[in-house]
Amino acid sequence: MIPFLDIKTINSQYRKELIEACTRVIDSGWYIQGKECGLFEKEFAKYCGTKYAIGVANGLDALTLILRAYMEMGIMRKGDEIIVPSNTYIASILSISENGLIPVLVEPNIETYNINPKLIEEKITNKTKAIMPVHLYGQSCEMDKINLVATKYNLKVIEDSAQSHGAYFKDKRCGNLGDASGFSFYPGKNLGALGDGGAITTNDKELAEVVIALKNYGSHKKYENLYKGTNSRLDEIQAAILRVKLSHLDNEINKRHEVAKYYLDNITNKKIKLPCLYEINNHVWHVFAIKTKQRDKLQKYLSNNNVQTLIHYPIPPHKQKAYSEWSQLNFPISEKIHSEILSLPISAVQTIQNSKSVVKTINEFN
């Protein structure tokens, strides 16, 4: 079976460095809020081009804490609205609901799967406080158009960069394209930890300071609590692991580009709609998502021919039981995407032989 994502092999490339990193932490005797996390934050901020990076427990917490910080700063309050794409992973929306804010869904561009900037303005009300563009599958959103709308209406822009580590929009990387950004380091991400992890990037000093307190029980100084905070800290082991993997990230992205280019150049089956790529550096290929009206049949066929695939994602947010209040809403573009999308194997360790086999099998599908 050609695996969708061979995480074990990806990490085995760096086995010696990872063991050394973990040993360094074990021998230090300091396991939370220590040197490794501080160094990773500096290195990740530099990589993204931002002034600040703050390690947190996971990607959902990253987005949740950004919004919570804006509420503590008086920029948002319960009942305010946050614009978010209607076809995102549920975490984007959960971060909004968790804070007592209202998610306002906007359809994506059918070609790129990212939020359609042309549809944002019509959803803005006097309660709208932010736009949350999601760089889905690893491709950056059209941030120039989104930022123009945000500036016009004095809205915050909070990037969901959980899938787009290293992707560019023009001359800036994701994480430095808005007011703040949330990252996930879930093991399957392009920059993945060996467990959960996340980070917030921003150039806003006040926001950074509030987040730093909120993630640590609302405290900057032990036993002195400024806010009703939470416990969401990136631990030293994961930070040390991420430092190793960050140093290899650009090389891994380049290898993903090679696999994606092979697919784009060689998949010729007319029943398959290939991803739309408007600039090569805008995409880091966290997911290579094709579209077909025969999705379920194709997935079964590929599985029978030893090609593992996944669906990102089978059920749109407004059809989830968790948001049953939206069940009567109609988002036809999202519904079409969710019914036709299929993700092919792609990773930095995928062999050309495996890529050729995937292409050959797809081209023979009828």
mmCIF file of C-alpha atoms in Angstrom:
data_model
loop_
_atom_site.group_PDB
_atom_site.id
_atom_site.type_symbol
_atom_site.label_atom_id
_atom_site.label_comp_id
_atom_site.label_asym_id
_atom_site.label_seq_id
_atom_site.Cartn_x
_atom_site.Cartn_y
_atom_site.Cartn_z
ATOM 1 C CA MET A 1 0.000 0.000 0.000
ATOM 2 C CA ILE A 2 1.289 3.466 -0.905
ATOM 3 C CA PRO A 3 0.673 5.388 2.335
ATOM 4 C CA PHE A 4 -1.121 8.699 2.338
ATOM 5 C CA LEU A 5 1.507 10.059 4.742
ATOM 6 C CA ASP A 6 4.400 8.025 6.145
ATOM 7 C CA ILE A 7 5.090 9.993 9.331
ATOM 8 C CA LYS A 8 7.407 7.335 10.731
ATOM 9 C CA THR A 9 9.731 7.555 7.730
ATOM 10 C CA ILE A 10 9.587 11.351 7.712
ATOM 11 C CA ASN A 11 10.752 11.479 11.321
ATOM 12 C CA SER A 12 13.266 8.659 10.960
ATOM 13 C CA GLN A 13 15.306 10.929 8.650
ATOM 14 C CA TYR A 14 16.125 13.037 11.704
ATOM 15 C CA ARG A 15 16.298 10.266 14.282
ATOM 16 C CA LYS A 16 19.782 11.146 15.550
ATOM 17 C CA GLU A 17 18.979 14.880 15.818
ATOM 18 C CA LEU A 18 15.645 14.190 17.504
ATOM 19 C CA ILE A 19 17.196 11.874 20.083
ATOM 20 C CA GLU A 20 19.882 14.459 20.797
ATOM 21 C CA ALA A 21 17.214 17.153 21.206
ATOM 22 C CA CYS A 22 15.153 15.029 23.612
ATOM 23 C CA THR A 23 18.259 14.042 25.566
ATOM 24 C CA ARG A 24 19.195 17.690 25.882
ATOM 25 C CA VAL A 25 15.819 18.437 27.461
ATOM 26 C CA ILE A 26 15.864 15.391 29.742
ATOM 27 C CA ASP A 27 19.318 16.255 30.993
ATOM 28 C CA SER A 28 18.392 19.907 31.552
ATOM 29 C CA GLY A 29 15.875 19.081 34.294
ATOM 30 C CA TRP A 30 13.581 21.846 32.950
ATOM 31 C CA TYR A 31 10.492 20.646 31.077
ATOM 32 C CA ILE A 32 8.016 23.558 30.850
ATOM 33 C CA GLN A 33 8.610 27.207 29.818
ATOM 34 C CA GLY A 34 12.345 26.728 29.412
ATOM 35 C CA LYS A 35 15.211 27.392 27.031
ATOM 36 C CA GLU A 36 14.051 25.168 24.168
ATOM 37 C CA CYS A 37 10.641 26.809 23.911
ATOM 38 C CA GLY A 38 12.195 30.266 24.042
ATOM 39 C CA LEU A 39 14.658 29.405 21.289
ATOM 40 C CA PHE A 40 11.994 27.812 19.111
ATOM 41 C CA GLU A 41 9.801 30.896 19.480
ATOM 42 C CA LYS A 42 12.654 33.126 18.305
ATOM 43 C CA GLU A 43 13.520 30.832 15.415
ATOM 44 C CA PHE A 44 9.922 30.419 14.286
ATOM 45 C CA ALA A 45 9.277 34.167 14.487
ATOM 46 C CA LYS A 46 12.344 34.760 12.323
ATOM 47 C CA TYR A 47 11.193 32.095 9.865
ATOM 48 C CA CYS A 48 7.741 33.675 9.546
ATOM 49 C CA GLY A 49 9.132 37.209 9.517
ATOM 50 C CA THR A 50 7.253 38.364 12.614
ATOM 51 C CA LYS A 51 8.369 40.088 15.793
ATOM 52 C CA TYR A 52 6.750 37.504 18.060
ATOM 53 C CA ALA A 53 5.966 33.799 18.129
ATOM 54 C CA ILE A 54 4.335 32.254 21.196
ATOM 55 C CA GLY A 55 4.290 28.496 21.675
ATOM 56 C CA VAL A 56 0.984 26.992 22.819
ATOM 57 C CA ALA A 57 -0.455 23.515 23.297
ATOM 58 C CA ASN A 58 -2.138 23.081 19.898
ATOM 59 C CA GLY A 59 -3.522 24.852 16.855
ATOM 60 C CA LEU A 60 -7.060 25.209 18.189
ATOM 61 C CA ASP A 61 -5.727 26.910 21.309
ATOM 62 C CA ALA A 62 -3.667 29.243 19.115
ATOM 63 C CA LEU A 63 -6.758 30.615 17.364
ATOM 64 C CA THR A 64 -8.853 30.574 20.545
ATOM 65 C CA LEU A 65 -6.227 32.536 22.487
ATOM 66 C CA ILE A 66 -5.861 35.185 19.782
ATOM 67 C CA LEU A 67 -9.582 35.907 19.935
ATOM 68 C CA ARG A 68 -9.622 35.732 23.718
ATOM 69 C CA ALA A 69 -6.745 38.234 23.876
ATOM 70 C CA TYR A 70 -8.604 40.664 21.641
ATOM 71 C CA MET A 71 -11.569 40.384 24.007
ATOM 72 C CA GLU A 72 -9.358 41.119 27.022
ATOM 73 C CA MET A 73 -7.967 44.114 25.116
ATOM 74 C CA GLY A 74 -11.510 45.462 24.582
ATOM 75 C CA ILE A 75 -11.375 45.047 20.804
ATOM 76 C CA MET A 76 -14.029 42.315 20.768
ATOM 77 C CA ARG A 77 -16.837 41.242 23.046
ATOM 78 C CA LYS A 78 -19.282 38.335 23.214
ATOM 79 C CA GLY A 79 -21.787 38.415 20.369
ATOM 80 C CA ASP A 80 -19.393 40.019 17.898
ATOM 81 C CA GLU A 81 -19.026 38.378 14.502
ATOM 82 C CA ILE A 82 -15.983 36.762 12.877
ATOM 83 C CA ILE A 83 -16.015 35.974 9.160
ATOM 84 C CA VAL A 84 -14.653 32.497 8.364
ATOM 85 C CA PRO A 85 -14.789 30.207 5.293
ATOM 86 C CA SER A 86 -17.694 27.785 5.102
ATOM 87 C CA ASN A 87 -15.499 24.844 4.027
ATOM 88 C CA THR A 88 -12.788 24.951 6.674
ATOM 89 C CA TYR A 89 -11.892 22.294 9.216
ATOM 90 C CA ILE A 90 -14.118 22.623 12.267
ATOM 91 C CA ALA A 91 -11.297 23.932 14.512
ATOM 92 C CA SER A 92 -11.386 27.360 12.856
ATOM 93 C CA ILE A 93 -15.040 27.714 13.776
ATOM 94 C CA LEU A 94 -14.703 26.164 17.229
ATOM 95 C CA SER A 95 -12.183 28.840 18.197
ATOM 96 C CA ILE A 96 -14.810 31.479 17.481
ATOM 97 C CA SER A 97 -17.682 29.744 19.277
ATOM 98 C CA GLU A 98 -15.483 28.990 22.296
ATOM 99 C CA ASN A 99 -15.171 32.721 22.934
ATOM 100 C CA GLY A 100 -18.886 33.470 22.672
ATOM 101 C CA LEU A 101 -18.320 35.077 19.271
ATOM 102 C CA ILE A 102 -20.452 34.387 16.204
ATOM 103 C CA PRO A 103 -18.976 32.610 13.166
ATOM 104 C CA VAL A 104 -20.244 34.074 9.895
ATOM 105 C CA LEU A 105 -19.661 31.637 7.037
ATOM 106 C CA VAL A 106 -18.490 32.769 3.604
ATOM 107 C CA GLU A 107 -18.213 30.494 0.570
ATOM 108 C CA PRO A 108 -14.818 29.632 -0.945
ATOM 109 C CA ASN A 109 -13.508 30.100 -4.460
ATOM 110 C CA ILE A 110 -14.393 26.851 -6.247
ATOM 111 C CA GLU A 111 -10.944 26.751 -7.891
ATOM 112 C CA THR A 112 -8.614 27.416 -4.955
ATOM 113 C CA TYR A 113 -10.871 26.192 -2.093
ATOM 114 C CA ASN A 114 -9.889 29.312 -0.114
ATOM 115 C CA ILE A 115 -12.332 31.971 1.061
ATOM 116 C CA ASN A 116 -13.644 34.108 -1.803
ATOM 117 C CA PRO A 117 -12.635 37.741 -1.111
ATOM 118 C CA LYS A 118 -15.442 38.978 -3.394
ATOM 119 C CA LEU A 119 -18.072 37.546 -1.024
ATOM 120 C CA ILE A 120 -16.715 38.918 2.253
ATOM 121 C CA GLU A 121 -17.971 42.485 2.117
ATOM 122 C CA GLU A 122 -21.646 41.531 1.786
ATOM 123 C CA LYS A 123 -21.425 39.617 5.096
ATOM 124 C CA ILE A 124 -20.001 42.534 7.104
ATOM 125 C CA THR A 125 -22.288 44.126 9.723
ATOM 126 C CA ASN A 126 -21.750 46.573 12.568
ATOM 127 C CA LYS A 127 -20.915 43.551 14.745
ATOM 128 C CA THR A 128 -18.144 42.238 12.495
ATOM 129 C CA LYS A 129 -14.751 42.494 14.165
ATOM 130 C CA ALA A 130 -12.434 40.192 12.194
ATOM 131 C CA ILE A 131 -11.849 38.053 9.137
ATOM 132 C CA MET A 132 -10.298 34.634 9.640
ATOM 133 C CA PRO A 133 -8.878 33.450 6.300
ATOM 134 C CA VAL A 134 -7.813 29.799 6.295
ATOM 135 C CA HIS A 135 -4.873 28.893 4.052
ATOM 136 C CA LEU A 136 -6.486 25.576 3.232
ATOM 137 C CA TYR A 137 -4.445 22.580 2.082
ATOM 138 C CA GLY A 138 -1.273 24.704 2.209
ATOM 139 C CA GLN A 139 -2.161 27.430 -0.304
ATOM 140 C CA SER A 140 -2.180 31.032 0.899
ATOM 141 C CA CYS A 141 -5.367 33.040 0.506
ATOM 142 C CA GLU A 142 -5.609 36.186 -1.648
ATOM 143 C CA MET A 143 -4.427 38.311 1.223
ATOM 144 C CA ASP A 144 -4.093 41.604 -0.650
ATOM 145 C CA LYS A 145 -7.823 41.601 -1.412
ATOM 146 C CA ILE A 146 -8.740 40.414 2.091
ATOM 147 C CA ASN A 147 -6.581 43.055 3.769
ATOM 148 C CA LEU A 148 -8.130 45.796 1.615
ATOM 149 C CA VAL A 149 -11.599 44.836 2.883
ATOM 150 C CA ALA A 150 -10.309 44.617 6.461
ATOM 151 C CA THR A 151 -8.732 48.064 6.251
ATOM 152 C CA LYS A 152 -11.897 49.566 4.768
ATOM 153 C CA TYR A 153 -13.999 48.330 7.697
ATOM 154 C CA ASN A 154 -11.323 48.477 10.431
ATOM 155 C CA LEU A 155 -11.345 44.707 10.973
ATOM 156 C CA LYS A 156 -8.673 42.443 12.389
ATOM 157 C CA VAL A 157 -7.249 39.724 10.134
ATOM 158 C CA ILE A 158 -6.496 36.458 11.922
ATOM 159 C CA GLU A 159 -4.832 33.869 9.713
ATOM 160 C CA ASP A 160 -5.501 30.204 10.260
ATOM 161 C CA SER A 161 -2.093 28.946 9.124
ATOM 162 C CA ALA A 162 -2.475 25.422 10.512
ATOM 163 C CA GLN A 163 -1.764 23.897 7.085
ATOM 164 C CA SER A 164 0.497 26.514 5.496
ATOM 165 C CA HIS A 165 3.838 26.621 7.320
ATOM 166 C CA GLY A 166 6.313 28.260 4.954
ATOM 167 C CA ALA A 167 3.860 29.301 2.244
ATOM 168 C CA TYR A 168 4.265 32.767 0.766
ATOM 169 C CA PHE A 169 1.890 35.405 -0.476
ATOM 170 C CA LYS A 170 4.040 37.692 -2.609
ATOM 171 C CA ASP A 171 7.075 38.546 -0.452
ATOM 172 C CA LYS A 172 5.746 37.494 2.969
ATOM 173 C CA ARG A 173 5.137 34.140 4.571
ATOM 174 C CA CYS A 174 1.897 32.953 6.120
ATOM 175 C CA GLY A 175 1.847 34.024 9.734
ATOM 176 C CA ASN A 176 2.899 37.541 8.728
ATOM 177 C CA LEU A 177 0.021 38.433 6.416
ATOM 178 C CA GLY A 178 -2.466 39.790 8.941
ATOM 179 C CA ASP A 179 -2.690 40.979 12.542
ATOM 180 C CA ALA A 180 -2.081 37.554 14.060
ATOM 181 C CA SER A 181 -1.915 33.923 13.035
ATOM 182 C CA GLY A 182 -2.491 30.517 14.567
ATOM 183 C CA PHE A 183 -0.344 27.494 13.660
ATOM 184 C CA SER A 184 -0.753 23.805 14.415
ATOM 185 C CA PHE A 185 2.167 21.393 14.843
ATOM 186 C CA TYR A 186 0.014 18.272 14.854
ATOM 187 C CA PRO A 187 2.267 15.347 13.762
ATOM 188 C CA GLY A 188 0.778 15.187 10.258
ATOM 189 C CA LYS A 189 1.507 18.842 9.450
ATOM 190 C CA ASN A 190 4.393 19.865 7.205
ATOM 191 C CA LEU A 191 6.048 21.094 10.398
ATOM 192 C CA GLY A 192 4.863 18.433 12.808
ATOM 193 C CA ALA A 193 5.796 17.699 16.398
ATOM 194 C CA LEU A 194 5.800 14.227 17.960
ATOM 195 C CA GLY A 195 2.576 15.115 19.727
ATOM 196 C CA ASP A 196 0.379 18.185 19.876
ATOM 197 C CA GLY A 197 1.725 21.703 19.642
ATOM 198 C CA GLY A 198 0.877 25.119 18.262
ATOM 199 C CA ALA A 199 2.022 28.713 17.992
ATOM 200 C CA ILE A 200 0.751 32.253 17.573
ATOM 201 C CA THR A 201 2.649 34.776 15.462
ATOM 202 C CA THR A 202 2.097 38.532 15.469
ATOM 203 C CA ASN A 203 3.812 41.906 15.241
ATOM 204 C CA ASP A 204 1.503 43.373 17.904
ATOM 205 C CA LYS A 205 3.385 43.705 21.189
ATOM 206 C CA GLU A 206 0.264 44.200 23.325
ATOM 207 C CA LEU A 207 -1.460 41.170 21.813
ATOM 208 C CA ALA A 208 1.650 39.057 22.370
ATOM 209 C CA GLU A 209 1.891 40.086 26.018
ATOM 210 C CA VAL A 210 -1.767 39.299 26.686
ATOM 211 C CA VAL A 211 -1.491 35.897 24.976
ATOM 212 C CA ILE A 212 1.661 35.049 26.945
ATOM 213 C CA ALA A 213 -0.271 35.607 30.160
ATOM 214 C CA LEU A 214 -3.484 33.930 29.028
ATOM 215 C CA LYS A 215 -1.757 30.691 28.038
ATOM 216 C CA ASN A 216 -0.119 30.511 31.484
ATOM 217 C CA TYR A 217 -3.128 30.733 33.827
ATOM 218 C CA GLY A 218 -3.490 34.441 33.056
ATOM 219 C CA SER A 219 -0.160 35.169 34.683
ATOM 220 C CA HIS A 220 3.118 36.872 33.780
ATOM 221 C CA LYS A 221 4.444 36.449 37.313
ATOM 222 C CA LYS A 222 3.885 33.292 39.338
ATOM 223 C CA TYR A 223 0.873 33.515 41.672
ATOM 224 C CA GLU A 224 -0.171 36.899 40.234
ATOM 225 C CA ASN A 225 -3.066 36.424 37.818
ATOM 226 C CA LEU A 226 -4.133 39.279 35.543
ATOM 227 C CA TYR A 227 -6.747 37.284 33.634
ATOM 228 C CA LYS A 228 -8.907 34.175 34.004
ATOM 229 C CA GLY A 229 -6.442 32.292 31.840
ATOM 230 C CA THR A 230 -5.863 28.724 30.817
ATOM 231 C CA ASN A 231 -3.012 26.227 30.620
ATOM 232 C CA SER A 232 -1.817 26.008 27.025
ATOM 233 C CA ARG A 233 1.952 25.728 26.873
ATOM 234 C CA LEU A 234 4.278 24.205 24.302
ATOM 235 C CA ASP A 235 6.427 21.822 26.331
ATOM 236 C CA GLU A 236 10.208 21.649 26.117
ATOM 237 C CA ILE A 237 10.380 18.226 24.435
ATOM 238 C CA GLN A 238 8.070 19.289 21.596
ATOM 239 C CA ALA A 239 9.838 22.640 21.240
ATOM 240 C CA ALA A 240 13.208 20.882 20.931
ATOM 241 C CA ILE A 241 11.769 18.496 18.326
ATOM 242 C CA LEU A 242 10.272 21.396 16.374
ATOM 243 C CA ARG A 243 13.616 23.215 16.358
ATOM 244 C CA VAL A 244 15.139 20.210 14.601
ATOM 245 C CA LYS A 245 12.320 19.907 12.096
ATOM 246 C CA LEU A 246 12.110 23.651 11.400
ATOM 247 C CA SER A 247 15.707 23.533 10.149
ATOM 248 C CA HIS A 248 14.614 20.996 7.500
ATOM 249 C CA LEU A 249 11.223 22.499 6.625
ATOM 250 C CA ASP A 250 12.171 24.342 3.435
ATOM 251 C CA ASN A 251 13.847 21.231 2.056
ATOM 252 C CA GLU A 252 10.720 19.198 2.819
ATOM 253 C CA ILE A 253 8.554 21.813 1.103
ATOM 254 C CA ASN A 254 10.753 21.586 -1.995
ATOM 255 C CA LYS A 255 10.310 17.814 -2.072
ATOM 256 C CA ARG A 256 6.543 18.206 -1.766
ATOM 257 C CA HIS A 257 6.682 20.610 -4.714
ATOM 258 C CA GLU A 258 8.395 17.901 -6.753
ATOM 259 C CA VAL A 259 5.646 15.378 -6.027
ATOM 260 C CA ALA A 260 2.929 17.958 -6.733
ATOM 261 C CA LYS A 261 4.563 18.981 -10.024
ATOM 262 C CA TYR A 262 4.735 15.354 -11.117
ATOM 263 C CA TYR A 263 1.025 14.935 -10.396
ATOM 264 C CA LEU A 264 0.115 18.186 -12.160
ATOM 265 C CA ASP A 265 2.180 17.328 -15.216
ATOM 266 C CA ASN A 266 1.117 13.702 -15.551
ATOM 267 C CA ILE A 267 -2.448 13.157 -14.308
ATOM 268 C CA THR A 268 -4.443 13.308 -17.530
ATOM 269 C CA ASN A 269 -7.712 11.578 -16.631
ATOM 270 C CA LYS A 270 -10.476 13.939 -17.788
ATOM 271 C CA LYS A 271 -12.672 12.915 -14.852
ATOM 272 C CA ILE A 272 -10.172 14.494 -12.445
ATOM 273 C CA LYS A 273 -10.034 18.200 -11.594
ATOM 274 C CA LEU A 274 -6.507 19.113 -10.481
ATOM 275 C CA PRO A 275 -5.672 21.806 -7.909
ATOM 276 C CA CYS A 276 -5.557 25.390 -9.115
ATOM 277 C CA LEU A 277 -2.132 26.929 -8.502
ATOM 278 C CA TYR A 278 -1.764 30.662 -9.089
ATOM 279 C CA GLU A 279 1.813 31.090 -7.805
ATOM 280 C CA ILE A 280 4.258 28.271 -7.038
ATOM 281 C CA ASN A 281 5.406 29.706 -3.691
ATOM 282 C CA ASN A 282 1.816 30.268 -2.526
ATOM 283 C CA HIS A 283 1.419 26.535 -1.960
ATOM 284 C CA VAL A 284 3.335 24.156 0.318
ATOM 285 C CA TRP A 285 1.185 21.125 -0.556
ATOM 286 C CA HIS A 286 0.140 20.014 2.882
ATOM 287 C CA VAL A 287 -2.636 18.301 0.942
ATOM 288 C CA PHE A 288 -2.859 17.532 -2.779
ATOM 289 C CA ALA A 289 -6.615 17.655 -3.260
ATOM 290 C CA ILE A 290 -8.232 16.572 -6.499
ATOM 291 C CA LYS A 291 -11.924 16.786 -7.309
ATOM 292 C CA THR A 292 -14.168 14.300 -9.091
ATOM 293 C CA LYS A 293 -17.897 13.626 -9.281
ATOM 294 C CA GLN A 294 -17.035 9.938 -8.765
ATOM 295 C CA ARG A 295 -15.118 10.535 -5.543
ATOM 296 C CA ASP A 296 -16.305 7.516 -3.555
ATOM 297 C CA LYS A 297 -15.875 5.176 -6.516
ATOM 298 C CA LEU A 298 -12.380 6.544 -7.166
ATOM 299 C CA GLN A 299 -11.356 6.234 -3.520
ATOM 300 C CA LYS A 300 -12.472 2.593 -3.411
ATOM 301 C CA TYR A 301 -10.710 1.897 -6.715
ATOM 302 C CA LEU A 302 -7.467 3.451 -5.462
ATOM 303 C CA SER A 303 -7.648 1.505 -2.214
ATOM 304 C CA ASN A 304 -8.171 -1.725 -4.160
ATOM 305 C CA ASN A 305 -5.042 -0.790 -6.114
ATOM 306 C CA ASN A 306 -2.956 -0.133 -2.988
ATOM 307 C CA VAL A 307 -3.145 3.667 -2.942
ATOM 308 C CA GLN A 308 -4.243 5.172 0.359
ATOM 309 C CA THR A 309 -6.245 8.431 0.190
ATOM 310 C CA LEU A 310 -8.116 10.659 2.622
ATOM 311 C CA ILE A 311 -11.021 13.089 2.360
ATOM 312 C CA HIS A 312 -10.416 16.634 3.603
ATOM 313 C CA TYR A 313 -13.242 16.949 4.624
ATOM 314 C CA PRO A 314 -16.311 14.730 4.149
ATOM 315 C CA ILE A 315 -18.848 16.893 6.039
ATOM 316 C CA PRO A 316 -19.002 20.713 5.798
ATOM 317 C CA PRO A 317 -19.236 22.621 9.097
ATOM 318 C CA HIS A 318 -22.857 23.683 8.588
ATOM 319 C CA LYS A 319 -23.870 20.028 8.291
ATOM 320 C CA GLN A 320 -22.143 18.949 11.505
ATOM 321 C CA LYS A 321 -24.330 17.967 14.453
ATOM 322 C CA ALA A 322 -22.303 20.327 16.653
ATOM 323 C CA TYR A 323 -23.731 23.225 14.633
ATOM 324 C CA SER A 324 -27.233 21.889 14.129
ATOM 325 C CA GLU A 325 -28.536 25.467 14.206
ATOM 326 C CA TRP A 326 -27.020 25.851 10.723
ATOM 327 C CA SER A 327 -28.496 22.658 9.261
ATOM 328 C CA GLN A 328 -30.963 24.549 7.049
ATOM 329 C CA LEU A 329 -28.322 26.876 5.630
ATOM 330 C CA ASN A 330 -27.284 26.454 2.025
ATOM 331 C CA PHE A 331 -23.651 26.684 0.952
ATOM 332 C CA PRO A 332 -23.665 24.964 -2.447
ATOM 333 C CA ILE A 333 -19.995 25.561 -3.305
ATOM 334 C CA SER A 334 -18.814 24.112 0.001
ATOM 335 C CA GLU A 335 -21.215 21.201 -0.316
ATOM 336 C CA LYS A 336 -19.937 20.464 -3.823
ATOM 337 C CA ILE A 337 -16.306 20.574 -2.655
ATOM 338 C CA HIS A 338 -16.975 18.334 0.338
ATOM 339 C CA SER A 339 -18.750 15.771 -1.837
ATOM 340 C CA GLU A 340 -16.076 15.655 -4.568
ATOM 341 C CA ILE A 341 -12.723 16.268 -2.858
ATOM 342 C CA LEU A 342 -10.102 13.542 -2.486
ATOM 343 C CA SER A 343 -6.547 13.901 -1.149
ATOM 344 C CA LEU A 344 -3.742 11.942 -2.805
ATOM 345 C CA PRO A 345 -0.563 10.718 -1.099
ATOM 346 C CA ILE A 346 2.088 13.410 -0.837
ATOM 347 C CA SER A 347 5.090 13.860 1.424
ATOM 348 C CA ALA A 348 8.771 14.712 1.454
ATOM 349 C CA VAL A 349 9.680 11.005 1.540
ATOM 350 C CA GLN A 350 7.403 9.835 -1.252
ATOM 351 C CA THR A 351 9.425 8.032 -3.926
ATOM 352 C CA ILE A 352 9.148 8.773 -7.630
ATOM 353 C CA GLN A 353 8.134 5.149 -8.096
ATOM 354 C CA ASN A 354 5.178 5.669 -5.762
ATOM 355 C CA SER A 355 4.217 8.906 -7.498
ATOM 356 C CA LYS A 356 4.339 7.165 -10.881
ATOM 357 C CA SER A 357 2.186 4.339 -9.550
ATOM 358 C CA VAL A 358 -0.414 6.801 -8.202
ATOM 359 C CA VAL A 359 -0.536 8.631 -11.545
ATOM 360 C CA LYS A 360 -0.765 5.435 -13.597
ATOM 361 C CA THR A 361 -3.567 4.078 -11.425
ATOM 362 C CA ILE A 362 -5.568 7.327 -11.612
ATOM 363 C CA ASN A 363 -5.125 7.648 -15.365
ATOM 364 C CA GLU A 364 -6.508 4.114 -15.801
ATOM 365 C CA PHE A 365 -9.644 4.900 -13.774
ATOM 366 C CA ASN A 366 -12.845 4.900 -15.812
#
